[in-house]
PDB file of C-alpha atoms in Angstrom:
ATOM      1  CA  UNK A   1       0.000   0.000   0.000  1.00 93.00           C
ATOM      2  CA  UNK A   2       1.333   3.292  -0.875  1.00 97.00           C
ATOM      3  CA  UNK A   3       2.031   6.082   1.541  1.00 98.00           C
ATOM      4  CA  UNK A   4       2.907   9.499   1.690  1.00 98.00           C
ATOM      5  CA  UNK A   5       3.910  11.500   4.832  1.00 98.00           C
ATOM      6  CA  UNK A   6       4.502  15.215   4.799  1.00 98.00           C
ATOM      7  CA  UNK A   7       7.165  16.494   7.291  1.00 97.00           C
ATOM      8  CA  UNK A   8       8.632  20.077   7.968  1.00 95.00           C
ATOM      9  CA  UNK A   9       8.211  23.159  10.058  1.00 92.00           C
ATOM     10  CA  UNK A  10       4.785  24.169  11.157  1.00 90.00           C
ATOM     11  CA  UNK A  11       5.563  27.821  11.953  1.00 96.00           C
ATOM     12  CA  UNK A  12       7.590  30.010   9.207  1.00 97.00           C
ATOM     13  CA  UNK A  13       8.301  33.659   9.381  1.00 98.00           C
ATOM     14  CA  UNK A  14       6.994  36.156   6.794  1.00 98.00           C
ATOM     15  CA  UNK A  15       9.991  36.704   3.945  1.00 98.00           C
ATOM     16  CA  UNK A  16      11.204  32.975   4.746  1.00 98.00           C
ATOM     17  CA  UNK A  17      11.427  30.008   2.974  1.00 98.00           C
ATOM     18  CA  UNK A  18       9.143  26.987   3.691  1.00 98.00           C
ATOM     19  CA  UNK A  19      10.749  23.804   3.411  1.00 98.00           C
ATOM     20  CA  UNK A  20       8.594  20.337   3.430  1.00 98.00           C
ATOM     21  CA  UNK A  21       9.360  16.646   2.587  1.00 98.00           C
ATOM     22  CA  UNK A  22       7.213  14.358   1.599  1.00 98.00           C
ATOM     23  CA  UNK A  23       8.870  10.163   2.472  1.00 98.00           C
ATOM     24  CA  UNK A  24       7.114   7.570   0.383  1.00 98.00           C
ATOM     25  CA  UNK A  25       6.791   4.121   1.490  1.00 97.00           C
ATOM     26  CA  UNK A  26       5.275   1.291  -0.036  1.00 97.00           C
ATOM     27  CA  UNK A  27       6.672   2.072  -3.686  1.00 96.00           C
ATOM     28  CA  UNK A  28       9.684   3.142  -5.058  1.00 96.00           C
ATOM     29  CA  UNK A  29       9.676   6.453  -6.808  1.00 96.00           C
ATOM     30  CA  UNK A  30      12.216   5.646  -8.975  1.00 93.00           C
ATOM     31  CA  UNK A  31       9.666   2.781 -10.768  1.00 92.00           C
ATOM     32  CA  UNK A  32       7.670   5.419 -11.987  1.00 88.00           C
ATOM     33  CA  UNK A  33       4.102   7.810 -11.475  1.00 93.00           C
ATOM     34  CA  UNK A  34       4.521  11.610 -10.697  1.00 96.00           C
ATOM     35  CA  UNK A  35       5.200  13.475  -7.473  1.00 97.00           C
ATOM     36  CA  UNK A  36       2.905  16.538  -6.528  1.00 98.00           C
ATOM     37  CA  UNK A  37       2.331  18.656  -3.848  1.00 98.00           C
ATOM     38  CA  UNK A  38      -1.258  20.715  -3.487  1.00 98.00           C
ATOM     39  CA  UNK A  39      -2.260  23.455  -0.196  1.00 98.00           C
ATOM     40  CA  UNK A  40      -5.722  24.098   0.913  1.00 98.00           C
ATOM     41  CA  UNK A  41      -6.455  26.754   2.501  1.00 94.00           C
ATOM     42  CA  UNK A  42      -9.800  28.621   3.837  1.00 82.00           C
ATOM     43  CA  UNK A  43      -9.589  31.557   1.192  1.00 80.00           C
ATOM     44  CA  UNK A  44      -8.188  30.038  -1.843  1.00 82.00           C
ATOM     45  CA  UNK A  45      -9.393  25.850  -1.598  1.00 92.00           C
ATOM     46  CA  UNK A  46      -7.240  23.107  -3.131  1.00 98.00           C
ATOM     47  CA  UNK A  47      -4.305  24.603  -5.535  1.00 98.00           C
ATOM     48  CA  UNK A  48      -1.720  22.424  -7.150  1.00 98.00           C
ATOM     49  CA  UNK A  49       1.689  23.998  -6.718  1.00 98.00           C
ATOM     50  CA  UNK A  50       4.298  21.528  -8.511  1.00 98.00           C
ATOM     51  CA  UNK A  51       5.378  17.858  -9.804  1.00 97.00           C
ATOM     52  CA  UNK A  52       8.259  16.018 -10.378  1.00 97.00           C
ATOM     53  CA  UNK A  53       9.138  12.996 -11.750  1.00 95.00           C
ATOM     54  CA  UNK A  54      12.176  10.254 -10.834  1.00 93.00           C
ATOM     55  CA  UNK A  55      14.280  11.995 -12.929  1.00 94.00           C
ATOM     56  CA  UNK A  56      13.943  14.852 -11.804  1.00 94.00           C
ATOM     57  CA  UNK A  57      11.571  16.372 -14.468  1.00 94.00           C
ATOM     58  CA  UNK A  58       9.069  19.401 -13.247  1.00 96.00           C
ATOM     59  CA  UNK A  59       6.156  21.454 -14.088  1.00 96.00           C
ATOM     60  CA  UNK A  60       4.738  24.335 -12.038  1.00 97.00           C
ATOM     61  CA  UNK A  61       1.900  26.338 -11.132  1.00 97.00           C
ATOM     62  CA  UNK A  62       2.582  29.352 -13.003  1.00 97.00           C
ATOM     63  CA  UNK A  63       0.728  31.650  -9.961  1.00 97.00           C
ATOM     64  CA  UNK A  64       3.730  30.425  -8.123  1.00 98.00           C
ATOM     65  CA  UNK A  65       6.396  29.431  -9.688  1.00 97.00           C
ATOM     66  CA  UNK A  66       8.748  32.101  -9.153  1.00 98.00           C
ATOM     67  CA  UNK A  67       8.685  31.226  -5.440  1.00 98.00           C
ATOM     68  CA  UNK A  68       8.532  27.002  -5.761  1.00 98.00           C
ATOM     69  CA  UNK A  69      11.277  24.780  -6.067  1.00 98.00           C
ATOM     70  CA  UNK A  70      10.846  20.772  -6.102  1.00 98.00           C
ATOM     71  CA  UNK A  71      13.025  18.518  -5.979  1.00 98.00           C
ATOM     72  CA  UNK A  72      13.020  14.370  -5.447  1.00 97.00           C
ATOM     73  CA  UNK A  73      16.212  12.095  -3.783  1.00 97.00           C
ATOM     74  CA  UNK A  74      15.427   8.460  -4.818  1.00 95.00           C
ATOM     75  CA  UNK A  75      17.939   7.187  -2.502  1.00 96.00           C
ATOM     76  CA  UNK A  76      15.762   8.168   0.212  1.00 97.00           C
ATOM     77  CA  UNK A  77      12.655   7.817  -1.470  1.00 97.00           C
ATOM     78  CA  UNK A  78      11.299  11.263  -0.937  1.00 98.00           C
ATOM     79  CA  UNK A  79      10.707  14.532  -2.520  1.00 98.00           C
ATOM     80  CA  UNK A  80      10.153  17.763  -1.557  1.00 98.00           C
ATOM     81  CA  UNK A  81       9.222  21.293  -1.745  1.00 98.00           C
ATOM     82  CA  UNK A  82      10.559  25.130  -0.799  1.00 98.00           C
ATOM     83  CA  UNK A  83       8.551  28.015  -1.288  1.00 98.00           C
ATOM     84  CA  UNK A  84      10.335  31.728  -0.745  1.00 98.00           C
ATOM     85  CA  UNK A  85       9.598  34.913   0.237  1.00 98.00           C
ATOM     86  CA  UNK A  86       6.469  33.300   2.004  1.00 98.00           C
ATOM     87  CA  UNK A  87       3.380  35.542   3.495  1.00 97.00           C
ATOM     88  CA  UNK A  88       0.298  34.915   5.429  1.00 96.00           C
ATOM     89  CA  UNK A  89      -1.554  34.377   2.313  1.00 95.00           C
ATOM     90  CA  UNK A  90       0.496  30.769   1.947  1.00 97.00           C
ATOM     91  CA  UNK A  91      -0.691  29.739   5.353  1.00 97.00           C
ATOM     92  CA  UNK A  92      -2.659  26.204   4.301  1.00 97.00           C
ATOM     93  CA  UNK A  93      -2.271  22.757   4.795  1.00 97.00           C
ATOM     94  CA  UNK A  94       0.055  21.476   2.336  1.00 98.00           C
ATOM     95  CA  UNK A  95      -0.144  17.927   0.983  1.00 98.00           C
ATOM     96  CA  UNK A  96       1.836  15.527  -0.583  1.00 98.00           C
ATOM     97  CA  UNK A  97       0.268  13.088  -3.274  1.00 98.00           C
ATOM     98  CA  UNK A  98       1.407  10.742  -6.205  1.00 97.00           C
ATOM     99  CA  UNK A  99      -0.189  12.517  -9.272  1.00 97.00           C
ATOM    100  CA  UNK A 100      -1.510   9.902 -12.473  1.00 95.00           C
ATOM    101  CA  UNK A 101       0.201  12.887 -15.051  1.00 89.00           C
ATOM    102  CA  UNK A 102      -0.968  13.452 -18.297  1.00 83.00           C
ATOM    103  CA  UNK A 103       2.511  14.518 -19.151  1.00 74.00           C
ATOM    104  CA  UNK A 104       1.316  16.403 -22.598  1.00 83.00           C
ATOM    105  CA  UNK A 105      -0.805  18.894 -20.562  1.00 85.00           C
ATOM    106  CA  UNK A 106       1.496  19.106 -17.558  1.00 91.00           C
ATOM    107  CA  UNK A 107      -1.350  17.779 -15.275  1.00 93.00           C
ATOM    108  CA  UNK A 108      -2.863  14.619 -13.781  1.00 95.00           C
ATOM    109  CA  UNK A 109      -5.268  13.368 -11.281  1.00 97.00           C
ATOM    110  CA  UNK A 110      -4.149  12.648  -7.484  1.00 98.00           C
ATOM    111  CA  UNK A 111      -4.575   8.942  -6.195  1.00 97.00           C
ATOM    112  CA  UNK A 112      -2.214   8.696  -2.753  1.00 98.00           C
ATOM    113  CA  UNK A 113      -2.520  11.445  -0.266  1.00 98.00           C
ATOM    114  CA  UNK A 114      -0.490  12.062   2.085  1.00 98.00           C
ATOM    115  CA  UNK A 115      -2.074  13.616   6.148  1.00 98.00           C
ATOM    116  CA  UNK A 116      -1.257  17.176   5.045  1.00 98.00           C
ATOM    117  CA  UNK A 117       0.602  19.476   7.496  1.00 97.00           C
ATOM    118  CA  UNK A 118      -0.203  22.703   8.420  1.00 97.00           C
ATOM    119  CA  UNK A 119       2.095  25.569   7.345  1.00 97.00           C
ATOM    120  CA  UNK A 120       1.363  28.871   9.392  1.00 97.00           C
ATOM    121  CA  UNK A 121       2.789  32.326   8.284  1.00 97.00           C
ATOM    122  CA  UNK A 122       3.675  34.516  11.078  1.00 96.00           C
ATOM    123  CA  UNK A 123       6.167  36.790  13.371  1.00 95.00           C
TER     124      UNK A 123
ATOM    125  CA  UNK B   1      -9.383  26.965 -16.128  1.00 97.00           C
ATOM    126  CA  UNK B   2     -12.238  28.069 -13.559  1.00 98.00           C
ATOM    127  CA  UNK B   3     -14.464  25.099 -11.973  1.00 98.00           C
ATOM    128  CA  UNK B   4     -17.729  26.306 -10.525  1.00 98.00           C
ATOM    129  CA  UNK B   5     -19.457  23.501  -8.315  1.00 98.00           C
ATOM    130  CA  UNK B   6     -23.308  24.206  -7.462  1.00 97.00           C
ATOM    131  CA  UNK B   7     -25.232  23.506  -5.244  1.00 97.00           C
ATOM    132  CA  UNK B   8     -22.471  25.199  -2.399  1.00 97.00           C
ATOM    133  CA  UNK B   9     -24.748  22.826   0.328  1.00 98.00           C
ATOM    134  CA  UNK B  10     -27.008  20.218  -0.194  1.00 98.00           C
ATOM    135  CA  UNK B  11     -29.030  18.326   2.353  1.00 98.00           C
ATOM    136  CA  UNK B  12     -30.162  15.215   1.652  1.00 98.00           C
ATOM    137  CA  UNK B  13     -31.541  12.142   3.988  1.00 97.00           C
ATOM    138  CA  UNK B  14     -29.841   8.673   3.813  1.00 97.00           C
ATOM    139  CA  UNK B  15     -31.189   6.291   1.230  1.00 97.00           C
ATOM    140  CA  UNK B  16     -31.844   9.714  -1.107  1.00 98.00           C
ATOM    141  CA  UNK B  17     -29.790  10.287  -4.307  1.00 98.00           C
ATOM    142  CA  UNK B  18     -27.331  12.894  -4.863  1.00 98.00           C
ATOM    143  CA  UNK B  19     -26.414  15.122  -7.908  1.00 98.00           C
ATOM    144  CA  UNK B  20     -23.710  17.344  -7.632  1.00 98.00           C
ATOM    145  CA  UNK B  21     -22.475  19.879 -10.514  1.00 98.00           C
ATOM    146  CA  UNK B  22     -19.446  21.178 -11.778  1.00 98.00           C
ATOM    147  CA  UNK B  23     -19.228  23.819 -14.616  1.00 98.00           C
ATOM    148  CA  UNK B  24     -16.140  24.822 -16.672  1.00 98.00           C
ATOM    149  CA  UNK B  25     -15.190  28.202 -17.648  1.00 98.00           C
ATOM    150  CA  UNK B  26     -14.327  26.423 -20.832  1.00 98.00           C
ATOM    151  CA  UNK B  27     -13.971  22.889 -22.135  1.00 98.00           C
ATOM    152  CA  UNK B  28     -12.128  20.393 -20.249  1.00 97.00           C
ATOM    153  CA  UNK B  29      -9.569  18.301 -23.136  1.00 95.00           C
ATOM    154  CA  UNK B  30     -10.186  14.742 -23.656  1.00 94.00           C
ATOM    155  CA  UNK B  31     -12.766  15.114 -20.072  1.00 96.00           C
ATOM    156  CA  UNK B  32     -10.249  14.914 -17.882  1.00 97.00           C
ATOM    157  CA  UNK B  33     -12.460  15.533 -15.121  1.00 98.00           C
ATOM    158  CA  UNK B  34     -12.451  13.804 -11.481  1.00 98.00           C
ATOM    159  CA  UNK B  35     -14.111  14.136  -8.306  1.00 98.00           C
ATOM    160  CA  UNK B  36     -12.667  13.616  -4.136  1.00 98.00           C
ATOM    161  CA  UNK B  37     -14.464  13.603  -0.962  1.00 98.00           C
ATOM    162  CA  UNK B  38     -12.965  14.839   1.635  1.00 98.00           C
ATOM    163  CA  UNK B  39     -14.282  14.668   5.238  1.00 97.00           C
ATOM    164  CA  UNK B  40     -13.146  16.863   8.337  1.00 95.00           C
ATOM    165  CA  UNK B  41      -9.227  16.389   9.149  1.00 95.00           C
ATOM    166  CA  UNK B  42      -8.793  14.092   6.258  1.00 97.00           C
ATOM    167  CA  UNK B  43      -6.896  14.242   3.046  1.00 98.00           C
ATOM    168  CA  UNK B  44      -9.018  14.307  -0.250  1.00 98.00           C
ATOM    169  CA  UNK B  45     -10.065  10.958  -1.548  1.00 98.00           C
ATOM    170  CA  UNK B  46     -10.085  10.366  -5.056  1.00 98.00           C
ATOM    171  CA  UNK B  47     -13.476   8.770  -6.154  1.00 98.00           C
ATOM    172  CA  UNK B  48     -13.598   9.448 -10.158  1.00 98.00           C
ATOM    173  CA  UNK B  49     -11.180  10.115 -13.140  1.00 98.00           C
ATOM    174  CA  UNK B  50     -11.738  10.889 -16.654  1.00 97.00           C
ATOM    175  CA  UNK B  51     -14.917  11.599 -15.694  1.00 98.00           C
ATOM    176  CA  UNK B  52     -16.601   8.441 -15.493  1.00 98.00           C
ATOM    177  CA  UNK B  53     -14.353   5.553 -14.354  1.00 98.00           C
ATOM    178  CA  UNK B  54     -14.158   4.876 -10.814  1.00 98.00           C
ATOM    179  CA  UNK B  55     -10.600   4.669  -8.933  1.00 98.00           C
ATOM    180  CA  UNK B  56     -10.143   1.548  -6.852  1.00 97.00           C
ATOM    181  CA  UNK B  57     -11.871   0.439  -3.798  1.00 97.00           C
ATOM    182  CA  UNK B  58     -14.907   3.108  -4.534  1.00 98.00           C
ATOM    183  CA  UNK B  59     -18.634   1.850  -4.363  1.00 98.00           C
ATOM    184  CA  UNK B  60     -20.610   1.398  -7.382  1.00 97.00           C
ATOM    185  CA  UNK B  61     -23.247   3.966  -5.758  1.00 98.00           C
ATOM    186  CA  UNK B  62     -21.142   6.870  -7.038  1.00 98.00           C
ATOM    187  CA  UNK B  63     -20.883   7.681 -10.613  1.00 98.00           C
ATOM    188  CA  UNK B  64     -19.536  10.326 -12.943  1.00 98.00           C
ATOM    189  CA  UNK B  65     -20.902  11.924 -15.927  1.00 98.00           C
ATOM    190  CA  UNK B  66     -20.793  14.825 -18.339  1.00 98.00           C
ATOM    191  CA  UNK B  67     -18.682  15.861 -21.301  1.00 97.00           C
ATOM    192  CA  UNK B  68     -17.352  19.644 -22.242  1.00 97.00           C
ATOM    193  CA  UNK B  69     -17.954  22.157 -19.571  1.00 98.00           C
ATOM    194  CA  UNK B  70     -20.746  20.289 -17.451  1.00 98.00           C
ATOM    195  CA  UNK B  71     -20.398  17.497 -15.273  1.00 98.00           C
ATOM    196  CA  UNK B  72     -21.823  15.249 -12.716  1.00 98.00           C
ATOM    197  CA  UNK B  73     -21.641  13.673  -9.937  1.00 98.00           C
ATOM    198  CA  UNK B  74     -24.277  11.060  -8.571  1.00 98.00           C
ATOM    199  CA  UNK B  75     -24.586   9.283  -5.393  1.00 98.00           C
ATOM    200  CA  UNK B  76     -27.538   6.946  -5.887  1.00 96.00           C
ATOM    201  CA  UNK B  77     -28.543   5.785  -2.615  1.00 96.00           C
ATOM    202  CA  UNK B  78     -26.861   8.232   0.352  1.00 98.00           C
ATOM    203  CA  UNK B  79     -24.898   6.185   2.672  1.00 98.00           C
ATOM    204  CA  UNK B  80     -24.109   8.257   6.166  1.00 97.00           C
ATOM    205  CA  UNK B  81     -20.662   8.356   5.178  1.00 97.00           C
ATOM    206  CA  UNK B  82     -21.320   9.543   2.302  1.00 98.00           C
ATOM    207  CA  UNK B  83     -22.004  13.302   3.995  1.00 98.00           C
ATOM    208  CA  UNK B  84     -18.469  15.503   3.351  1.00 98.00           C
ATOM    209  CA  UNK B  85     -16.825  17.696   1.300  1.00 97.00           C
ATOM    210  CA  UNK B  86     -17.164  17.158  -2.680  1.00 98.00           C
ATOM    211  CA  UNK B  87     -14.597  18.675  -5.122  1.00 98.00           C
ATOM    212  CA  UNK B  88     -13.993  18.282  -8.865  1.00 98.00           C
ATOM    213  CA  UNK B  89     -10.616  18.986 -10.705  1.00 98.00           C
ATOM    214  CA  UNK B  90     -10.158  19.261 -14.127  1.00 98.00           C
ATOM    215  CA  UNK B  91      -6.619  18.148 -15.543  1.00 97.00           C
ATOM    216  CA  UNK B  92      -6.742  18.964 -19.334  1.00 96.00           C
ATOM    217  CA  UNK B  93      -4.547  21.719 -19.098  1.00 95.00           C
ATOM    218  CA  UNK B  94      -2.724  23.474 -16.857  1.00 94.00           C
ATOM    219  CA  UNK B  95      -2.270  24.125 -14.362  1.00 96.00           C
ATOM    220  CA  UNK B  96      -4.888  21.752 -13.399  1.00 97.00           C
ATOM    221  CA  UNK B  97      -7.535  23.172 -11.224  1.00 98.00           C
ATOM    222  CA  UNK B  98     -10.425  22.514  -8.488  1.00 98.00           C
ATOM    223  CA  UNK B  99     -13.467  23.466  -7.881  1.00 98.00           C
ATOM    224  CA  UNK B 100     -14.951  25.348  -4.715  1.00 97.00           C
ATOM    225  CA  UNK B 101     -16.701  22.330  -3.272  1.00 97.00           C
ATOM    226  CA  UNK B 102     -20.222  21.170  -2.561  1.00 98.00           C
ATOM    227  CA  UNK B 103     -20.496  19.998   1.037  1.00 98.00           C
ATOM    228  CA  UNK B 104     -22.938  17.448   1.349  1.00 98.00           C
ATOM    229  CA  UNK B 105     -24.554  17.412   4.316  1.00 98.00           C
ATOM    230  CA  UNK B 106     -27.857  15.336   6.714  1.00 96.00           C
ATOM    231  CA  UNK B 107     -31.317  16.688   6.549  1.00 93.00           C
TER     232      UNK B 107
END
């Protein structure tokens, strides 16, 4: 059974970067499927920020991705995400999930969730 | 693309069939529509892709319909875990996008 667990800092100061990590178990990333990571928050619902694939191919929201890096380490079987320059408005949960791509229109559907951690914005 | 789900709230008893909607500000490629419940302090579930064909472990009761820029959702017979949060997300270009949500909830 697949499963994705989202780790990282639950409190990051306006201007900061937000790191998270995302450790799969139950499959190796390097055998294949996309890597995505989507925030919900109260005021702007489910957004899809990024994906990567195994070898380290990405696509990106284009609302954010001057601020998004992701990246993926195979030997640990996890990827992960860093947003800059953060500010209250990217307080959300932020979840991990293994995306079914549709690699000709740079997006898929989302079949493994991980819990989601909270991300809060503030001094 | 913009995905608007109506109603925002129904109510509905169990045993009573639900239809939920999701417009598209334009038309989704190839229907590359699906749907996820999500209930309180839970990730979203994924219930349909390509709008019709169920993902794996999901009960025959829910079903997906539509083609263009209007599609469906349809619980027949409402189970009482069936009450949560609905959301559609279209992936036929991107970025890929979600609707608002419909929360489904007991009469």
């Amino acid at each position: 059974q697949v499963q994705l667990q989202e780790s990282g800092p639950g409190l990051v100061r306006p201007s900061e970067t937000l790191s998270l990590t995302c450790t799969v178990s139950g499959y190796s990333i390097s055998s294949g499927y996309y890597w995505a990571w989507i925030r919900q928050s109260p005021g702007k619902g489910l957004e899809w920020i990024a994906t990567i694939y195994h070898s380290g191919y990405a696509y990106y929201n284009p609302a954010l991705k001057s601020r998004v890096t992701i990246s993926v380490d195979t030997s640990k079987n996890h990827f992960s995400l860093k947003l800059r320059s953060v500010t209250a408005a990217d307080t959300a949960f932020y979840y991990c999930a293994r995306e079914i791509s549709m690699r000709q229109v740079y997006a898929g559907h989302f079949d493994y969730w991980g819990q989601g951690t909270l991300a809060t914005v503030s001094s | 693309i913009v995905l608007t789900q109506s109603p925002g709230t129904l109510s509905l008893s169990p045993g009573e069939r639900g239809t939920l909607s999701c417009r598209a500000s334009e038309s989704v490629r190839d229907n590359y529509l699906a749907w996820y419940q999500q209930k309180p302090g839970q990730p979203p579930r994924l219930l349909i892709y390509g709008t019709s064909s169920r993902a794996t472990g999901i009960p025959d009761r829910f079903s997906g319909s539509g083609s263009g820029t209007d599609f469906t959702l349809t619980i027949s017979r409402l189970e009482p875990e069936d009450f949560a949060m609905y959301y559609c997300q279209q992936y036929g270009s991107s970025p890929g996008t979600f609707g608002q949500g419909t929360k489904l909830e007991i009469k």
